[in-house]
Amino acid sequence: MIRVEGVTKRYGPTTAVDNISFEVERGEIVGFLGPNGAGKTTTMRILTGFLPPTRGAASVAGFDVATQPIEAKSRIGYLPESPPLYPEMSVIDYLRFVASIKHIPRKEIPKRIDAVLERTSTTDVRDKLLGKLSKGYRQRIGLAQALIHAPEVLIFDEPTSGLDPKQIIEVRELIRSLAGEHTILLSTHILPEVASTCGRVIIINEGRIEASDSLDNLTARLEGATALLLDVEGPPDEVRRALELDLAVRSVAEESRLGDRTALRVEVDKDDRVARRLAAVVVNSGWGLYGMRSLGMSLEDIFLQLTSQEEQANGGEGPAAGQGSDGGAPAADTAEGQEGDDR
Ligand SMILES: Nc1ncnc2c1ncn2[C@@H]1O[C@H](COP(=O)(O)OP(=O)(O)OP(=O)(O)O)[C@@H](O)[C@H]1O
Ligand SMILES: [Mg+2]
């Protein structure tokens, strides 16, 4: 339903997203998890057609977001990181406006608006000005505008960011209630978000995808095993067989080969001395060891980072979880949302 193939996005010297590929199947709820600056928003803006990738392609429901933007966008409901809202507009007028630019037939608009207001529990604020709404209600109106054209695919960028604990629970419940009818990709930088809503997690860090699996499997992988990347000069098959003899080694896979140098990914049980033993195997066999680094660690590091942020977020008020988007001037957000969301 969602397909990202070899997408790279550079901002001048900064590589925000580095050759990522992933898919989300119909009906899945996938959490897009990563620390601040990992590349989540950039990926989502590419997926929703806001931002052209430097390289690679993305498609939604089989439509390429760059070459078939109208078909793709009509199937996407997007909640941007800072929802574009117009402070001087009433909720109902805003939703009418969104419905019209999303080409909902005029006579269907009142029905659709009623449905999304009910879905997001916002019927009681329908006549209020957007600028007078609390953060939680603004976020729900952001969700309402994402749902109004009944899209198959929902892309939510940090849907609970900046909300208080009660609102977080309510928005999560809303997202869960959307499962089944929709395919959902939601980004977050806190773990409980995915634990409570998502079937699968894609972890992104520094623009690269580090893992894609169920949270249970990821946790199990972290607890039981780790992986090493070895850069060895020697006959690949012999090297591999020699490494496999170590009891802590679960598997050896060739990552790449260049001349007689081979990069091998070695999955091992957690064991303080395994790296040392594997280095000895290579060197004692007369082969060259050009490098060894822990691959498992990076995922572990990300998890640690995400878990500590979770504690901060649980510890308290909005600002800890809100990661700064809160203060965003509505005017600036408006420009972004209006420009891309609806064409
Ligand atoms: N318009 C831009 N110009 C230059 N650099 C940018 C721009 N937008 C994002 N970046 C950089 O790209 C990287 C990824 O940013 P992105 O906003 O995608 O991260 P994120 O995972 O959404 O982070 P957060 O959790 O803070 O929202 C960061 O290093 C960021 O500084
Ligand atoms: Mg972001």
GROMACS .gro file of C-alpha atoms and ligand atoms in nm:
model
  375
    1MET     CA    1   0.000   0.000   0.000
    2ILE     CA    2   0.290   0.228   0.081
    3ARG     CA    3   0.615   0.170  -0.099
    4VAL     CA    4   0.941   0.358  -0.061
    5GLU     CA    5   1.227   0.258  -0.285
    6GLY     CA    6   1.582   0.381  -0.245
    7VAL     CA    7   1.478   0.727  -0.130
    8THR     CA    8   1.749   0.978  -0.048
    9LYS     CA    9   1.694   1.340   0.051
   10ARG     CA   10   1.977   1.587   0.082
   11TYR     CA   11   1.958   1.941   0.210
   12GLY     CA   12   2.284   2.089   0.088
   13PRO     CA   13   2.550   1.899   0.278
   14THR     CA   14   2.298   1.733   0.513
   15THR     CA   15   2.168   1.392   0.415
   16ALA     CA   16   1.833   1.381   0.594
   17VAL     CA   17   1.731   1.045   0.448
   18ASP     CA   18   1.986   0.804   0.309
   19ASN     CA   19   1.872   0.544   0.056
   20ILE     CA   20   1.579   0.402   0.250
   21SER     CA   21   1.333   0.141   0.129
   22PHE     CA   22   1.031  -0.005   0.303
   23GLU     CA   23   0.677  -0.118   0.243
   24VAL     CA   24   0.357  -0.106   0.440
   25GLU     CA   25   0.093  -0.362   0.349
   26ARG     CA   26  -0.277  -0.292   0.331
   27GLY     CA   27  -0.435  -0.275   0.676
   28GLU     CA   28  -0.109  -0.255   0.869
   29ILE     CA   29  -0.041   0.003   1.139
   30VAL     CA   30   0.327   0.073   1.130
   31GLY     CA   31   0.518   0.289   1.373
   32PHE     CA   32   0.797   0.496   1.226
   33LEU     CA   33   1.022   0.533   1.522
   34GLY     CA   34   1.338   0.734   1.559
   35PRO     CA   35   1.508   0.999   1.768
   36ASN     CA   36   1.485   1.369   1.686
   37GLY     CA   37   1.641   1.451   1.354
   38ALA     CA   38   1.630   1.088   1.233
   39GLY     CA   39   1.448   1.171   0.911
   40LYS     CA   40   1.087   1.080   0.997
   41THR     CA   41   0.925   1.405   0.888
   42THR     CA   42   1.136   1.422   0.575
   43THR     CA   43   1.027   1.071   0.473
   44MET     CA   44   0.663   1.151   0.540
   45ARG     CA   45   0.676   1.473   0.343
   46ILE     CA   46   0.823   1.282   0.050
   47LEU     CA   47   0.552   1.016   0.081
   48THR     CA   48   0.278   1.276   0.081
   49GLY     CA   49   0.420   1.459  -0.218
   50PHE     CA   50   0.527   1.774  -0.030
   51LEU     CA   51   0.891   1.727  -0.099
   52PRO     CA   52   1.065   1.577  -0.401
   53PRO     CA   53   1.329   1.321  -0.309
   54THR     CA   54   1.684   1.376  -0.427
   55ARG     CA   55   1.680   1.016  -0.545
   56GLY     CA   56   1.443   0.720  -0.535
   57ALA     CA   57   1.067   0.687  -0.559
   58ALA     CA   58   0.764   0.651  -0.339
   59SER     CA   59   0.416   0.529  -0.418
   60VAL     CA   60   0.086   0.501  -0.237
   61ALA     CA   61  -0.184   0.255  -0.346
   62GLY     CA   62   0.022   0.193  -0.658
   63PHE     CA   63   0.043   0.560  -0.761
   64ASP     CA   64   0.380   0.727  -0.775
   65VAL     CA   65   0.366   1.038  -0.557
   66ALA     CA   66   0.585   1.238  -0.794
   67THR     CA   67   0.441   1.140  -1.132
   68GLN     CA   68   0.078   1.069  -1.030
   69PRO     CA   69   0.034   1.317  -0.745
   70ILE     CA   70  -0.340   1.368  -0.782
   71GLU     CA   71  -0.422   0.997  -0.771
   72ALA     CA   72  -0.178   0.940  -0.485
   73LYS     CA   73  -0.290   1.236  -0.274
   74SER     CA   74  -0.657   1.154  -0.301
   75ARG     CA   75  -0.574   0.829  -0.121
   76ILE     CA   76  -0.366   0.986   0.156
   77GLY     CA   77  -0.476   1.157   0.474
   78TYR     CA   78  -0.183   1.348   0.617
   79LEU     CA   79  -0.143   1.495   0.961
   80PRO     CA   80   0.169   1.710   0.933
   81GLU     CA   81   0.405   1.766   1.224
   82SER     CA   82   0.247   2.107   1.284
   83PRO     CA   83  -0.105   2.094   1.146
   84PRO     CA   84  -0.183   2.390   0.924
   85LEU     CA   85  -0.461   2.582   1.086
   86TYR     CA   86  -0.601   2.926   1.032
   87PRO     CA   87  -0.658   3.096   1.367
   88GLU     CA   88  -0.930   3.329   1.243
   89MET     CA   89  -1.139   3.052   1.087
   90SER     CA   90  -1.404   2.849   1.265
   91VAL     CA   91  -1.369   2.472   1.279
   92ILE     CA   92  -1.664   2.419   1.052
   93ASP     CA   93  -1.548   2.674   0.795
   94TYR     CA   94  -1.202   2.523   0.794
   95LEU     CA   95  -1.337   2.174   0.735
   96ARG     CA   96  -1.563   2.304   0.457
   97PHE     CA   97  -1.262   2.468   0.299
   98VAL     CA   98  -1.052   2.151   0.325
   99ALA     CA   99  -1.339   1.942   0.187
  100SER     CA  100  -1.373   2.168  -0.114
  101ILE     CA  101  -1.004   2.165  -0.201
  102LYS     CA  102  -1.007   1.787  -0.164
  103HIS     CA  103  -1.280   1.777  -0.430
  104ILE     CA  104  -1.550   1.627  -0.215
  105PRO     CA  105  -1.881   1.671  -0.398
  106ARG     CA  106  -2.062   1.974  -0.258
  107LYS     CA  107  -2.370   1.789  -0.143
  108GLU     CA  108  -2.165   1.533   0.047
  109ILE     CA  109  -1.966   1.789   0.243
  110PRO     CA  110  -2.202   1.840   0.541
  111LYS     CA  111  -2.231   1.465   0.593
  112ARG     CA  112  -1.856   1.412   0.578
  113ILE     CA  113  -1.793   1.698   0.818
  114ASP     CA  114  -2.041   1.559   1.069
  115ALA     CA  115  -1.879   1.218   1.041
  116VAL     CA  116  -1.524   1.340   1.105
  117LEU     CA  117  -1.633   1.570   1.386
  118GLU     CA  118  -1.795   1.276   1.554
  119ARG     CA  119  -1.503   1.046   1.486
  120THR     CA  120  -1.259   1.289   1.646
  121SER     CA  121  -1.498   1.389   1.930
  122THR     CA  122  -1.494   1.752   1.824
  123THR     CA  123  -1.860   1.816   1.749
  124ASP     CA  124  -1.884   2.047   2.051
  125VAL     CA  125  -1.620   2.286   1.913
  126ARG     CA  126  -1.750   2.306   1.557
  127ASP     CA  127  -1.831   2.676   1.580
  128LYS     CA  128  -1.519   2.780   1.770
  129LEU     CA  129  -1.237   2.970   1.610
  130LEU     CA  130  -0.930   2.754   1.544
  131GLY     CA  131  -0.708   3.007   1.719
  132LYS     CA  132  -0.908   2.961   2.040
  133LEU     CA  133  -0.878   2.583   2.054
  134SER     CA  134  -0.657   2.400   2.300
  135LYS     CA  135  -0.361   2.207   2.160
  136GLY     CA  136  -0.544   1.877   2.198
  137TYR     CA  137  -0.846   1.998   2.007
  138ARG     CA  138  -0.629   2.154   1.739
  139GLN     CA  139  -0.458   1.818   1.694
  140ARG     CA  140  -0.795   1.646   1.661
  141ILE     CA  141  -0.906   1.893   1.399
  142GLY     CA  142  -0.579   1.812   1.223
  143LEU     CA  143  -0.687   1.448   1.231
  144ALA     CA  144  -1.036   1.540   1.115
  145GLN     CA  145  -0.900   1.717   0.806
  146ALA     CA  146  -0.682   1.413   0.732
  147LEU     CA  147  -0.988   1.186   0.741
  148ILE     CA  148  -1.240   1.399   0.558
  149HIS     CA  149  -1.194   1.254   0.210
  150ALA     CA  150  -1.201   0.897   0.348
  151PRO     CA  151  -0.849   0.812   0.233
  152GLU     CA  152  -0.721   0.455   0.239
  153VAL     CA  153  -0.382   0.552   0.373
  154LEU     CA  154  -0.317   0.765   0.679
  155ILE     CA  155   0.018   0.926   0.746
  156PHE     CA  156   0.043   1.086   1.086
  157ASP     CA  157   0.354   1.275   1.193
  158GLU     CA  158   0.384   1.259   1.572
  159PRO     CA  159   0.008   1.258   1.628
  160THR     CA  160   0.032   1.286   2.006
  161SER     CA  161   0.315   1.533   2.030
  162GLY     CA  162   0.250   1.811   2.278
  163LEU     CA  163  -0.067   1.659   2.421
  164ASP     CA  164  -0.137   1.599   2.787
  165PRO     CA  165  -0.156   1.237   2.911
  166LYS     CA  166  -0.534   1.219   2.890
  167GLN     CA  167  -0.537   1.355   2.537
  168ILE     CA  168  -0.259   1.116   2.439
  169ILE     CA  169  -0.472   0.822   2.545
  170GLU     CA  170  -0.771   0.957   2.357
  171VAL     CA  171  -0.577   1.015   2.035
  172ARG     CA  172  -0.422   0.670   2.057
  173GLU     CA  173  -0.765   0.519   2.096
  174LEU     CA  174  -0.883   0.713   1.797
  175ILE     CA  175  -0.591   0.582   1.592
  176ARG     CA  176  -0.659   0.228   1.702
  177SER     CA  177  -1.021   0.269   1.601
  178LEU     CA  178  -0.907   0.368   1.252
  179ALA     CA  179  -0.716   0.042   1.212
  180GLY     CA  180  -0.876  -0.212   0.988
  181GLU     CA  181  -1.036   0.042   0.759
  182HIS     CA  182  -0.706   0.214   0.690
  183THR     CA  183  -0.338   0.153   0.635
  184ILE     CA  184  -0.153   0.372   0.883
  185LEU     CA  185   0.203   0.496   0.911
  186LEU     CA  186   0.264   0.705   1.219
  187SER     CA  187   0.585   0.858   1.335
  188THR     CA  188   0.694   0.899   1.690
  189HIS     CA  189   1.008   0.937   1.893
  190ILE     CA  190   0.866   0.763   2.195
  191LEU     CA  191   0.832   0.389   2.241
  192PRO     CA  192   0.493   0.358   2.415
  193GLU     CA  193   0.330   0.507   2.111
  194VAL     CA  194   0.421   0.206   1.901
  195ALA     CA  195   0.376  -0.043   2.183
  196SER     CA  196   0.016   0.063   2.225
  197THR     CA  197  -0.090   0.106   1.865
  198CYS     CA  198   0.136  -0.054   1.608
  199GLY     CA  199   0.177  -0.404   1.474
  200ARG     CA  200   0.517  -0.334   1.328
  201VAL     CA  201   0.794  -0.087   1.383
  202ILE     CA  202   1.036   0.065   1.138
  203ILE     CA  203   1.329   0.222   1.317
  204ILE     CA  204   1.510   0.505   1.147
  205ASN     CA  205   1.823   0.670   1.276
  206GLU     CA  206   2.045   0.928   1.108
  207GLY     CA  207   1.849   0.885   0.787
  208ARG     CA  208   1.892   0.509   0.766
  209ILE     CA  209   1.658   0.225   0.847
  210GLU     CA  210   1.802   0.018   1.127
  211ALA     CA  211   1.526  -0.235   1.172
  212SER     CA  212   1.179  -0.333   1.067
  213ASP     CA  213   0.998  -0.586   1.279
  214SER     CA  214   0.737  -0.634   1.549
  215LEU     CA  215   0.825  -0.466   1.875
  216ASP     CA  216   0.833  -0.805   2.048
  217ASN     CA  217   1.082  -0.944   1.800
  218LEU     CA  218   1.297  -0.635   1.823
  219THR     CA  219   1.304  -0.652   2.198
  220ALA     CA  220   1.389  -1.022   2.189
  221ARG     CA  221   1.664  -0.956   1.940
  222LEU     CA  222   1.814  -0.692   2.162
  223GLU     CA  223   1.800  -0.905   2.470
  224GLY     CA  224   1.944  -1.220   2.322
  225ALA     CA  225   2.176  -1.127   2.044
  226THR     CA  226   2.383  -0.871   1.870
  227ALA     CA  227   2.555  -0.851   1.536
  228LEU     CA  228   2.907  -0.775   1.425
  229LEU     CA  229   3.028  -0.654   1.090
  230LEU     CA  230   3.365  -0.801   0.996
  231ASP     CA  231   3.573  -0.683   0.704
  232VAL     CA  232   3.797  -0.978   0.616
  233GLU     CA  233   4.051  -1.046   0.346
  234GLY     CA  234   4.052  -1.419   0.274
  235PRO     CA  235   3.861  -1.693   0.090
  236PRO     CA  236   3.499  -1.606   0.175
  237ASP     CA  237   3.362  -1.958   0.213
  238GLU     CA  238   3.648  -2.069   0.434
  239VAL     CA  239   3.625  -1.758   0.645
  240ARG     CA  240   3.257  -1.812   0.692
  241ARG     CA  241   3.298  -2.177   0.791
  242ALA     CA  242   3.570  -2.090   1.039
  243LEU     CA  243   3.354  -1.821   1.204
  244GLU     CA  244   3.055  -2.054   1.223
  245LEU     CA  245   3.255  -2.292   1.438
  246ASP     CA  246   3.231  -2.053   1.732
  247LEU     CA  247   2.940  -2.161   1.952
  248ALA     CA  248   2.819  -1.804   2.007
  249VAL     CA  249   2.774  -1.749   1.633
  250ARG     CA  250   2.415  -1.782   1.513
  251SER     CA  251   2.463  -1.695   1.151
  252VAL     CA  252   2.711  -1.547   0.906
  253ALA     CA  253   2.590  -1.355   0.604
  254GLU     CA  254   2.786  -1.188   0.329
  255GLU     CA  255   2.703  -0.817   0.312
  256SER     CA  256   2.928  -0.718   0.025
  257ARG     CA  257   3.242  -0.823  -0.156
  258LEU     CA  258   3.514  -0.618  -0.314
  259GLY     CA  259   3.803  -0.813  -0.467
  260ASP     CA  260   3.918  -1.054  -0.197
  261ARG     CA  261   3.773  -0.840   0.081
  262THR     CA  262   3.439  -0.952   0.218
  263ALA     CA  263   3.209  -0.774   0.461
  264LEU     CA  264   3.036  -1.031   0.678
  265ARG     CA  265   2.746  -0.976   0.908
  266VAL     CA  266   2.779  -1.214   1.199
  267GLU     CA  267   2.485  -1.258   1.435
  268VAL     CA  268   2.608  -1.367   1.775
  269ASP     CA  269   2.474  -1.437   2.121
  270LYS     CA  270   2.554  -1.162   2.364
  271ASP     CA  271   2.890  -1.262   2.494
  272ASP     CA  272   3.166  -1.028   2.609
  273ARG     CA  273   3.443  -1.227   2.451
  274VAL     CA  274   3.295  -1.326   2.117
  275ALA     CA  275   3.444  -1.033   1.924
  276ARG     CA  276   3.787  -1.114   2.057
  277ARG     CA  277   3.754  -1.484   1.965
  278LEU     CA  278   3.635  -1.408   1.612
  279ALA     CA  279   3.924  -1.166   1.560
  280ALA     CA  280   4.162  -1.441   1.673
  281VAL     CA  281   4.006  -1.693   1.432
  282VAL     CA  282   4.064  -1.461   1.138
  283VAL     CA  283   4.415  -1.355   1.231
  284ASN     CA  284   4.531  -1.702   1.335
  285SER     CA  285   4.417  -1.840   1.001
  286GLY     CA  286   4.647  -1.595   0.828
  287TRP     CA  287   4.367  -1.380   0.684
  288GLY     CA  288   4.346  -1.004   0.706
  289LEU     CA  289   4.109  -0.833   0.947
  290TYR     CA  290   4.040  -0.484   0.822
  291GLY     CA  291   3.762  -0.395   1.056
  292MET     CA  292   3.507  -0.512   1.306
  293ARG     CA  293   3.219  -0.315   1.444
  294SER     CA  294   2.911  -0.390   1.639
  295LEU     CA  295   2.593  -0.355   1.438
  296GLY     CA  296   2.364  -0.458   1.719
  297MET     CA  297   2.474  -0.166   1.927
  298SER     CA  298   2.325   0.099   1.710
  299LEU     CA  299   1.975  -0.040   1.749
  300GLU     CA  300   2.039  -0.079   2.117
  301ASP     CA  301   2.158   0.279   2.136
  302ILE     CA  302   1.848   0.402   1.961
  303PHE     CA  303   1.631   0.204   2.194
  304LEU     CA  304   1.809   0.349   2.493
  305GLN     CA  305   1.761   0.694   2.357
  306LEU     CA  306   1.396   0.635   2.282
  307THR     CA  307   1.336   0.479   2.619
  308SER     CA  308   1.493   0.764   2.806
  309GLN     CA  309   1.282   1.009   2.611
  310GLU     CA  310   0.979   0.806   2.705
  311GLU     CA  311   1.065   0.851   3.069
  312GLN     CA  312   1.102   1.222   3.022
  313ALA     CA  313   0.772   1.236   2.840
  314ASN     CA  314   0.595   1.033   3.105
  315GLY     CA  315   0.751   1.243   3.373
  316GLY     CA  316   0.550   1.532   3.283
  317GLU     CA  317   0.404   1.810   3.099
  318GLY     CA  318   0.378   1.887   2.734
  319PRO     CA  319   0.713   2.047   2.667
  320ALA     CA  320   0.914   1.730   2.734
  321ALA     CA  321   0.713   1.529   2.485
  322GLY     CA  322   0.634   1.819   2.263
  323GLN     CA  323   0.981   1.857   2.114
  324GLY     CA  324   0.936   2.217   2.033
  325SER     CA  325   0.683   2.209   1.753
  326ASP     CA  326   0.437   2.359   1.995
  327GLY     CA  327   0.560   2.712   1.964
  328GLY     CA  328   0.540   2.706   1.586
  329ALA     CA  329   0.372   3.012   1.445
  330PRO     CA  330   0.044   2.913   1.285
  331ALA     CA  331   0.113   3.138   0.992
  332ALA     CA  332   0.429   2.951   0.898
  333ASP     CA  333   0.260   2.613   0.934
  334THR     CA  334  -0.025   2.729   0.723
  335ALA     CA  335   0.193   2.800   0.427
  336GLU     CA  336   0.334   2.451   0.434
  337GLY     CA  337   0.008   2.268   0.482
  338GLN     CA  338  -0.185   2.455   0.226
  339GLU     CA  339   0.076   2.425  -0.038
  340GLY     CA  340   0.120   2.055  -0.041
  341ASP     CA  341  -0.161   1.880   0.126
  342ASP     CA  342  -0.430   1.925  -0.122
  343ARG     CA  343  -0.302   1.936  -0.470
  344LIG     N1  344   1.436   2.224   0.530
  344LIG     C1  345   1.548   2.171   0.579
  344LIG     N2  346   1.668   2.225   0.550
  344LIG     C2  347   1.782   2.172   0.598
  344LIG     N3  348   1.788   2.063   0.676
  344LIG     C3  349   1.673   2.004   0.709
  344LIG     C4  350   1.545   2.056   0.664
  344LIG     N4  351   1.448   1.976   0.712
  344LIG     C5  352   1.510   1.880   0.786
  344LIG     N5  353   1.645   1.896   0.783
  344LIG     C6  354   1.744   1.810   0.849
  344LIG     O1  355   1.717   1.676   0.810
  344LIG     C7  356   1.735   1.587   0.919
  344LIG     C8  357   1.608   1.507   0.940
  344LIG     O2  358   1.505   1.594   0.984
  344LIG     P1  359   1.357   1.545   1.008
  344LIG     O3  360   1.276   1.665   1.038
  344LIG     O4  361   1.314   1.459   0.895
  344LIG     O5  362   1.373   1.455   1.139
  344LIG     P2  363   1.263   1.392   1.234
  344LIG     O6  364   1.297   1.247   1.247
  344LIG     O7  365   1.127   1.427   1.186
  344LIG     O8  366   1.292   1.462   1.373
  344LIG     P3  367   1.194   1.510   1.492
  344LIG     O9  368   1.172   1.390   1.579
  344LIG    O10  369   1.272   1.614   1.562
  344LIG    O11  370   1.068   1.562   1.429
  344LIG     C9  371   1.777   1.672   1.037
  344LIG    O12  372   1.915   1.668   1.044
  344LIG    C10  373   1.728   1.810   1.000
  344LIG    O13  374   1.808   1.908   1.060
  345MG      MG  375   0.975   1.528   1.266
   0.00000   0.00000   0.00000
